[in-house]
Coordinates of C-alpha atoms in Angstrom, one line a residue:
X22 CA -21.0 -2.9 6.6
X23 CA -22.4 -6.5 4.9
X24 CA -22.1 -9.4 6.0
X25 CA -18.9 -10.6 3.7
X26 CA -17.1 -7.2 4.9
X27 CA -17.9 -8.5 8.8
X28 CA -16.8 -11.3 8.0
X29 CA -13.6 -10.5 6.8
X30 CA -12.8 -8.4 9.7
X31 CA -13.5 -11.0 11.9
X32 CA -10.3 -12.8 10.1
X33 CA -8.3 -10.2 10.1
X34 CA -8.6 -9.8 13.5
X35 CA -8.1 -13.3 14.4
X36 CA -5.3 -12.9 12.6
X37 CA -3.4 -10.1 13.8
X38 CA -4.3 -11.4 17.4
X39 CA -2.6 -14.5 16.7
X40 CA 0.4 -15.8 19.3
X41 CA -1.2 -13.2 21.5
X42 CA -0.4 -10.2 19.3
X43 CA 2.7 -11.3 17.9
X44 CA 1.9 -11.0 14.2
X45 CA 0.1 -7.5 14.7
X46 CA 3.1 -6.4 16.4
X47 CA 5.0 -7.7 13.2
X48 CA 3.3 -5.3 11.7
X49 CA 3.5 -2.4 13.7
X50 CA 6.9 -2.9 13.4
X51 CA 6.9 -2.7 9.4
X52 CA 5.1 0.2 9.5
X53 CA 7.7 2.1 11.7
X54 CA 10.6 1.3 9.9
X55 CA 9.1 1.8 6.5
X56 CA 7.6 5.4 8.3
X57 CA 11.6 6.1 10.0
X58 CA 12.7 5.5 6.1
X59 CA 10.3 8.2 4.5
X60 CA 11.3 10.5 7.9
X61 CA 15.4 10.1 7.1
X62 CA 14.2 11.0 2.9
X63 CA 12.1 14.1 3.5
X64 CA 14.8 15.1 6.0
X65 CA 17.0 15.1 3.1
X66 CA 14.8 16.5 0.7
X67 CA 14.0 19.2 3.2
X68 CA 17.7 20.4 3.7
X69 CA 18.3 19.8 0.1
X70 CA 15.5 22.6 -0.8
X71 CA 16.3 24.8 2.0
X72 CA 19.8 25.5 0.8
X73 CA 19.0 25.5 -2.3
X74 CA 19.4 29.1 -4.0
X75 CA 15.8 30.6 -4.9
X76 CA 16.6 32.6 -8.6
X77 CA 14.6 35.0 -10.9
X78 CA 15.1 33.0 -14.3
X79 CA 17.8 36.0 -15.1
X80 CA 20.6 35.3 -12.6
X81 CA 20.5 31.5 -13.6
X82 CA 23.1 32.5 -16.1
X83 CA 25.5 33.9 -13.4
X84 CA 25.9 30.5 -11.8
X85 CA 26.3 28.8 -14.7
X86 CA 29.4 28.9 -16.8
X87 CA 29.2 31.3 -19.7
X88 CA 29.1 30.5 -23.0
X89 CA 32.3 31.7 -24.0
X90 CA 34.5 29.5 -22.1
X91 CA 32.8 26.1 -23.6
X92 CA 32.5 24.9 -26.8
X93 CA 29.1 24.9 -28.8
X94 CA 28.5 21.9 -28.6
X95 CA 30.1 21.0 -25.4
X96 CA 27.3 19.7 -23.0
X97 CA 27.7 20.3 -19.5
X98 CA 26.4 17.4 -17.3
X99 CA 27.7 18.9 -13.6
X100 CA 24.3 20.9 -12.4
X101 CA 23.1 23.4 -9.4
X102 CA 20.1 22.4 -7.5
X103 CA 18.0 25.4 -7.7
X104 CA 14.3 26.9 -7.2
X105 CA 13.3 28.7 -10.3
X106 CA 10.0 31.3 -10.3
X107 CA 8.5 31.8 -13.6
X108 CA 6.1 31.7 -16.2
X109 CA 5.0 29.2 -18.5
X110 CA 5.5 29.7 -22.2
X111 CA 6.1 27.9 -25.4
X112 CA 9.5 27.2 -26.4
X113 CA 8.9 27.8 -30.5
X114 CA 7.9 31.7 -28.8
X115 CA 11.4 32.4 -27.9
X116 CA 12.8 30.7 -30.9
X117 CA 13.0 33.9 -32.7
X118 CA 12.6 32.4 -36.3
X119 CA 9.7 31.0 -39.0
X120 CA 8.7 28.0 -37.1
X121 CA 7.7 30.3 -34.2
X122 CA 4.6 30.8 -36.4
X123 CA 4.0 27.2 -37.1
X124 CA 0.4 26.8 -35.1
X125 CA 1.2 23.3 -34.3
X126 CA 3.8 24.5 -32.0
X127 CA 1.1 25.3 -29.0
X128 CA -1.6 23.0 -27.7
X129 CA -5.0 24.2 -27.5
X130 CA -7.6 22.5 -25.4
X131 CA -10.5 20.9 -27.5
X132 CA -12.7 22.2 -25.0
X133 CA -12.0 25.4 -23.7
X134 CA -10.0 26.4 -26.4
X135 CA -7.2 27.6 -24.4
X136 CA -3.4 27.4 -25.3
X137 CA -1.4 25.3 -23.5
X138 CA 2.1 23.3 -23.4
X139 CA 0.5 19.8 -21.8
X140 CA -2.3 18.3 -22.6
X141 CA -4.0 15.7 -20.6
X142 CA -7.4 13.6 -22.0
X143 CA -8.8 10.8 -19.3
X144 CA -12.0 8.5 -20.0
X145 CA -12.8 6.7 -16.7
X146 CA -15.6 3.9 -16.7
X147 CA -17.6 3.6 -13.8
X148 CA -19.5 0.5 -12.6
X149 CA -22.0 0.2 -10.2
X150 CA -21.9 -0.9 -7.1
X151 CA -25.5 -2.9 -6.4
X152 CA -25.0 -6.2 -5.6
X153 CA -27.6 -7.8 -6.6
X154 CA -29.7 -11.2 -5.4
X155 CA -26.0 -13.3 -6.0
X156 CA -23.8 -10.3 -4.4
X157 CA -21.0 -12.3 -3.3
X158 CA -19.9 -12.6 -6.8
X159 CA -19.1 -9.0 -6.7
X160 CA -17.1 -9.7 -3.5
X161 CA -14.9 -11.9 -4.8
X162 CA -14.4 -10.0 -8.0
X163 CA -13.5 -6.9 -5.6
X164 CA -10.8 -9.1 -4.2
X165 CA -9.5 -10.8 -7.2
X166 CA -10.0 -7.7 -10.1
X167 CA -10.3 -4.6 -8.7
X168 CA -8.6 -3.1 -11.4
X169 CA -11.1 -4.1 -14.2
X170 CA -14.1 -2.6 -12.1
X171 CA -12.2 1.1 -13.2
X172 CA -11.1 1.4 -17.0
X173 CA -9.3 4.4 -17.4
X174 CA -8.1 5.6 -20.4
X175 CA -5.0 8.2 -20.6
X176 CA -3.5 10.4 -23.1
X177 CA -0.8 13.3 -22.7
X178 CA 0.6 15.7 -25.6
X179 CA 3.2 17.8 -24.2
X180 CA 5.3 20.4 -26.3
X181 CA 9.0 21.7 -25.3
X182 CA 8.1 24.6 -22.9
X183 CA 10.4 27.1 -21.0
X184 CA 10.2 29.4 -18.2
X185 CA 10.5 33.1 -18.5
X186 CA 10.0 36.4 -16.2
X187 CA 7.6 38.2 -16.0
X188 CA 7.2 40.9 -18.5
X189 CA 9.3 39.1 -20.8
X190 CA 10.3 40.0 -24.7
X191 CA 11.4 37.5 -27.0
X192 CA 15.3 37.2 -27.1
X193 CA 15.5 37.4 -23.2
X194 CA 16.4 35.1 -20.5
X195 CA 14.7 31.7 -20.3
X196 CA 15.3 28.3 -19.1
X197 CA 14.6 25.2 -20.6
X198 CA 12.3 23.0 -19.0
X199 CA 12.7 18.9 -19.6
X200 CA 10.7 16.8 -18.0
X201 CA 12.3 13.5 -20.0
X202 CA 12.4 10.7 -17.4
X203 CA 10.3 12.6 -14.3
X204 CA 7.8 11.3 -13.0
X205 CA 6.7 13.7 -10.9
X206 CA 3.2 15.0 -10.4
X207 CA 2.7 18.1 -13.1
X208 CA 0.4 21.1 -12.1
X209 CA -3.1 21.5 -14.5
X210 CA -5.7 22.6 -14.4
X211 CA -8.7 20.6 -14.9
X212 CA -10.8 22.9 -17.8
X213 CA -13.6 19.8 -18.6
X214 CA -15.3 17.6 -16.5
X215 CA -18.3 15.9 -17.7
X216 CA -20.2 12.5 -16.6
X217 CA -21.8 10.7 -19.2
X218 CA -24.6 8.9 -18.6
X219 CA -24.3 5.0 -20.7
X220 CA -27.7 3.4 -22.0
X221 CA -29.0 0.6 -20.3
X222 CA -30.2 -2.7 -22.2
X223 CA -31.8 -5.5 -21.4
X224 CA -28.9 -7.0 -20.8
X225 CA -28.1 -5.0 -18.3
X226 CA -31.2 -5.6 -15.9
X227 CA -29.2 -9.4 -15.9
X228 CA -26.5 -8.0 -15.1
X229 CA -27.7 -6.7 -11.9
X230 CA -30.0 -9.1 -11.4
X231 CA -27.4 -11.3 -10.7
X232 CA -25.1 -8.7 -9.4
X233 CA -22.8 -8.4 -12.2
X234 CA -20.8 -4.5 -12.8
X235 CA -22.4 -3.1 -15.6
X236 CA -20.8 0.6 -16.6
X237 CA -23.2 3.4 -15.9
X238 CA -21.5 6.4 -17.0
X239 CA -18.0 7.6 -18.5
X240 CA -16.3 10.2 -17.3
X241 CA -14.8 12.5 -19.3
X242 CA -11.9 15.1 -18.0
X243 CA -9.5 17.3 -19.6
X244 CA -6.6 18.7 -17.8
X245 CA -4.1 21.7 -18.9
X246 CA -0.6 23.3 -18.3
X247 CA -2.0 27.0 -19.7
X248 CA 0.1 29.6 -21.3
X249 CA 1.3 32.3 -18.6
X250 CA 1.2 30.2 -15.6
X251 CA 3.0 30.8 -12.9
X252 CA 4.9 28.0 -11.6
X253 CA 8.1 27.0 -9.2
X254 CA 10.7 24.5 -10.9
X255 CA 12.8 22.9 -8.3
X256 CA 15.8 20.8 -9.8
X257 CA 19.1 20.7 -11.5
X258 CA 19.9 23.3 -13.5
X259 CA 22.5 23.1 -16.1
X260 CA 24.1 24.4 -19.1
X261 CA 23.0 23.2 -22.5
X262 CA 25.0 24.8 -25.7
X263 CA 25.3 28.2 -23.3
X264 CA 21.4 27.9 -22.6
X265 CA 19.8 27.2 -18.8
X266 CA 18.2 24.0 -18.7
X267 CA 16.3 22.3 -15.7
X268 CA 15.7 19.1 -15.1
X269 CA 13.8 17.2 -11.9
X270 CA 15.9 15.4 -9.3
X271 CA 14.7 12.2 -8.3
X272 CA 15.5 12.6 -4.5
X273 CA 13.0 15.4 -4.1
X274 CA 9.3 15.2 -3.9
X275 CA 8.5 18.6 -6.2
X276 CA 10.0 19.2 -10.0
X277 CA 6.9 22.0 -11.1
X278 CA 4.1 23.0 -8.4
X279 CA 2.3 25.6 -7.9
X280 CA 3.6 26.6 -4.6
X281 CA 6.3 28.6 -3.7
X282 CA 9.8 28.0 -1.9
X283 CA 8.6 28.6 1.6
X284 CA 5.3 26.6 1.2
X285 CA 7.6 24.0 0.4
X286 CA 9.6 24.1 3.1
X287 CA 6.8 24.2 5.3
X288 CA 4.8 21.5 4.4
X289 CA 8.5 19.3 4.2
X290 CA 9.3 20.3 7.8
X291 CA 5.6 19.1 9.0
X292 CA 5.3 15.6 6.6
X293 CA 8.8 15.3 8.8
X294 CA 7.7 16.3 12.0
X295 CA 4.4 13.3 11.4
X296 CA 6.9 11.1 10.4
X297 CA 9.0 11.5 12.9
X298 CA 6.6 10.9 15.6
X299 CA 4.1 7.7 13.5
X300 CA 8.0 5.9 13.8
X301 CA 8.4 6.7 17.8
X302 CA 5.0 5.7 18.5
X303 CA 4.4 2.6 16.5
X304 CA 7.7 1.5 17.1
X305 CA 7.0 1.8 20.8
X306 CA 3.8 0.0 20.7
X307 CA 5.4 -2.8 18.8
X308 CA 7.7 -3.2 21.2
X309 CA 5.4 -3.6 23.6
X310 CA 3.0 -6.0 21.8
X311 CA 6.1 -8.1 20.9
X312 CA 7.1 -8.3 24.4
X313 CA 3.9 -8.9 25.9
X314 CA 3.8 -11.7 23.3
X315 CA 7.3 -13.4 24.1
X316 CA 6.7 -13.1 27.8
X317 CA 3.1 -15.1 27.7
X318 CA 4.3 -17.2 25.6
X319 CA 7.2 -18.3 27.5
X320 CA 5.3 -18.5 30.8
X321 CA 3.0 -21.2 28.7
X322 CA 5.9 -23.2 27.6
X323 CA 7.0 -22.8 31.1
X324 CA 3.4 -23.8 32.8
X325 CA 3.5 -27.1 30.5
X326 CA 6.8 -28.3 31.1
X327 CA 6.2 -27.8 34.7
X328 CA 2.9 -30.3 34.0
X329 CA 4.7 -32.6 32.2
X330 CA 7.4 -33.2 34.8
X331 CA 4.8 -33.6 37.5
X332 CA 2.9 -36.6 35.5
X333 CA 6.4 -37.9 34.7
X334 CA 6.7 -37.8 38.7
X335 CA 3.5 -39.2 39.5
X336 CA 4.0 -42.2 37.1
X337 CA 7.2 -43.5 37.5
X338 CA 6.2 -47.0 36.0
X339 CA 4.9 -45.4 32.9
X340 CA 7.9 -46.2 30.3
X341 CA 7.6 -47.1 26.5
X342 CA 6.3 -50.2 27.1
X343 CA 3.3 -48.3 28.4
X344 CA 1.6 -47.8 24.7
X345 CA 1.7 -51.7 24.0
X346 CA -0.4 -52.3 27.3
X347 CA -2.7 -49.8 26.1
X348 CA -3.5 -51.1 23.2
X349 CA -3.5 -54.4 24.6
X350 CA -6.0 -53.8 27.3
X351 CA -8.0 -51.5 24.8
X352 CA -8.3 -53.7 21.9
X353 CA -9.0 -56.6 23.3
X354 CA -13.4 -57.2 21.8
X355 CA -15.4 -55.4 19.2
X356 CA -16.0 -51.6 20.2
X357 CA -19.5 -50.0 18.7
X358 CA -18.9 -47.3 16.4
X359 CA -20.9 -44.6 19.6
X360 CA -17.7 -45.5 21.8
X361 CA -15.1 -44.9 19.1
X362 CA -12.2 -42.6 20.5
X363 CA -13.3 -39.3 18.5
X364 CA -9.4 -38.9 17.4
X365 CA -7.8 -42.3 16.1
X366 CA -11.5 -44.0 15.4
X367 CA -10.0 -47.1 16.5
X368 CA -10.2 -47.6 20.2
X369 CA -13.2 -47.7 22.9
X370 CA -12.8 -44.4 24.6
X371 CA -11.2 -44.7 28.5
X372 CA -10.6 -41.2 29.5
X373 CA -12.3 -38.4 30.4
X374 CA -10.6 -34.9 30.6
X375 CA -10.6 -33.0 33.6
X376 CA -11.9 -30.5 34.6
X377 CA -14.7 -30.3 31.8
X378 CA -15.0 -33.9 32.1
X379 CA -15.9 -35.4 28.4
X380 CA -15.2 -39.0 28.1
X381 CA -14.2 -39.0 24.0
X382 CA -10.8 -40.3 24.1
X383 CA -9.0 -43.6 24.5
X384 CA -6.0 -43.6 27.0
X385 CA -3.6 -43.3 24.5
X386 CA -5.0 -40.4 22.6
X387 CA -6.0 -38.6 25.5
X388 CA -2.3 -38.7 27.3
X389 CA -1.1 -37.0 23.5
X390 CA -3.6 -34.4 24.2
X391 CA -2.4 -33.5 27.3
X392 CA 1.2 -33.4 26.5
X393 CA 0.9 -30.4 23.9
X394 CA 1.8 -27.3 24.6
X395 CA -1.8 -25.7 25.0
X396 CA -4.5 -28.7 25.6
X397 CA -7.6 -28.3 24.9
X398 CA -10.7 -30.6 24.2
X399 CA -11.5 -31.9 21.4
X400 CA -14.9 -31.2 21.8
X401 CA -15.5 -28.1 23.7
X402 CA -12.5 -26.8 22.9
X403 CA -11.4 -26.0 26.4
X404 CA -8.4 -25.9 28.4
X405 CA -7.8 -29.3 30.2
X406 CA -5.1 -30.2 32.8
X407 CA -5.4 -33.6 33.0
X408 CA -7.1 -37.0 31.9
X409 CA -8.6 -39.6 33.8
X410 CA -8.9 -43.5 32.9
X411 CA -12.5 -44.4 33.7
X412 CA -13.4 -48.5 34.5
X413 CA -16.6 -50.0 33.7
X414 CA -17.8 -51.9 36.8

């Protein structure tokens, strides 16, 4: 770890240990909610997929009205949640007319030369990560422009796809996928992954000289969804002009993936079961930092009102006339700038602090320091419980 990475855990700490603890409790806290809120969501997605009826893409028909009884161009919108098992294929293959032997109908991978329905191209710039003799500029840049240090570059080229059964022939069950509006992660498969090395220049010996990001290599990776994959669409499936269609549901975490039903289930029920538990615990610890922090801080407030009442006992005479007379006795002659009080810079300092005993404060600023709610000194910084007013003979 450097220095500037020290450094800044040495802030963060301080900072999360503030008000004894409060502020990392705070925290804690925001992490258990926002961890009970992902627990209550994969709950529901979890029941939501365990009910949901797991079909061969042939019975998706007998759950769905029939043709017959709507209109042609009637589009339904009500829709099953279902879990479909099938294989990829292109939609222009099931077609059944001329533009099913249209070759721009089907992807094909400029690398591997495979057929596909999705297409995915990334370019990824990587920097390096030498600081140089003038490193902290890179810090700061880290902190301020992460971003910039990674260019990436995206492209996707999808074409309508569908999912039929094995063993399929053309004219047979299939149901539409669309993946309009998802967002959900898609399952390729990387076919290309190359690093290529960039040139250095001159220019770029400066660069590092005075630890600047230079790019040393572009990465170049090409991802897939193959013809004849076989895949599990979870979503709602729906009748479009008397075909199937399925589309993803924005409540569950999966749309297309790779795994089946019960894997699903399974790694739902333990993502729960971690969630469940990361909410109890931090929430419990939070409560107990929280706590810990009220109580010592109330016993403080406690422990100097107790020490203000005292001196207020022990002076009676002291009233708001008292400030006047200090001033009056204190600036009374010229005071060297060595005997200034070290807080106002305008008095000849009078009182000393007890028990670490530095005489840097006039009478007036030292009482001021003594009535806050945590005293310390001004100079060493540690906790004082009284002042003392100290005559020259």
């Amino acid at each position: 770890m450097s220095v500037h990475e020290q450094a800044a855990a040495a802030v963060l700490s301080q900072v999360a240990l503030a008000a004894d603890g409060a502020v990392l409790g705070l925290a804690l806290a925001y992490v258990a909610v926002r961890s009970f809120l992902k627990f209550t969501t994969t709950s529901s997605a979890l029941q939501k997929i365990h009910q949901a009826p797991s079909l061969r893409v042939s019975d998706l028909r007998s759950i769905l009205p029939s043709a017959s009884c709507t209109d042609s161009s009637d589009q339904s919108d009500d829709g099953k949640l279902v879990v479909v098992r099938g294989i990829v294929e292109a939609k222009s293959a099931v077609d059944g007319n001329w533009k099913s032997l249209r070759p721009h109908n089907v992807l094909v991978s400029h690398e591997s030369g495979e057929k596909c329905v999705v297409l995915q191209r990334a370019q990824k710039c990587i920097y390096n990560e030498w600081r140089g003799f003038l490193g902290w500029t890179s810090d700061l840049r880290s902190l301020f422009a992460r971003s910039w240090k990674e260019q990436e570059s995206t492209s996707l080229r999808m074409v309508p796809f569908v999912l039929v059964e094995d063993g399929w022939r053309q004219h047979s069950d299939y149901v539409i996928v669309n993946v309009d509006g998802s967002r959900h992660h898609l399952p390729l498969t990387t076919v290309y992954h190359q690093l290529q090395p960039v040139t250095a220049s001159p220019y770029t010996f400066l660069q590092a000289l005075f630890g600047h990001e230079y790019p040393v290599g572009l990465l170049d990776e090409e991802k897939i969804l193959p013809l004849g994959k076989d895949i599990t669409a979870v979503g709602i499936c729906s009748s479009k002009n008397g075909i199937p269609e399925i589309k993803s549901c924005k409540d569950l975490p999966y749309f297309l993936s790779d795994m089946t039903k019960d894997q699903m289930v399974v790694e739902l029920a333990f993502r729960k079961t971690v969630l469940l538990w990361s909410s109890i615990v931090l929430g419990a610890t939070s409560i107990g930092i929280l706590g810990y922090a009220v109580a010592r801080n109330w016993n403080r407030w406690k422990v100097w009102w107790e020490q203000r009442r005292v001196q207020e006992q022990r002076n009676p005479a002291a009233s708001d006339d008292d400030d006047t007379q200090i001033a009056t006795e204190e600036e009374t002659g010229e005071v060297p700038d060595g005997a200034l009080c070290v807080i106002c810079l305008m008095r000849r300092r009078h009182s000393a602090f007890i028990p670490c005993g530095h005489l840097v404060c006039c009478q007036r600023c030292a009482l001021s320091v003594v009535r806050e709610l945590a005293p310390k000194c001004p100079v060493c910084r540690q906790t004082i419980t009284n002042s003392v007013r100290i005559y020259d003979s």
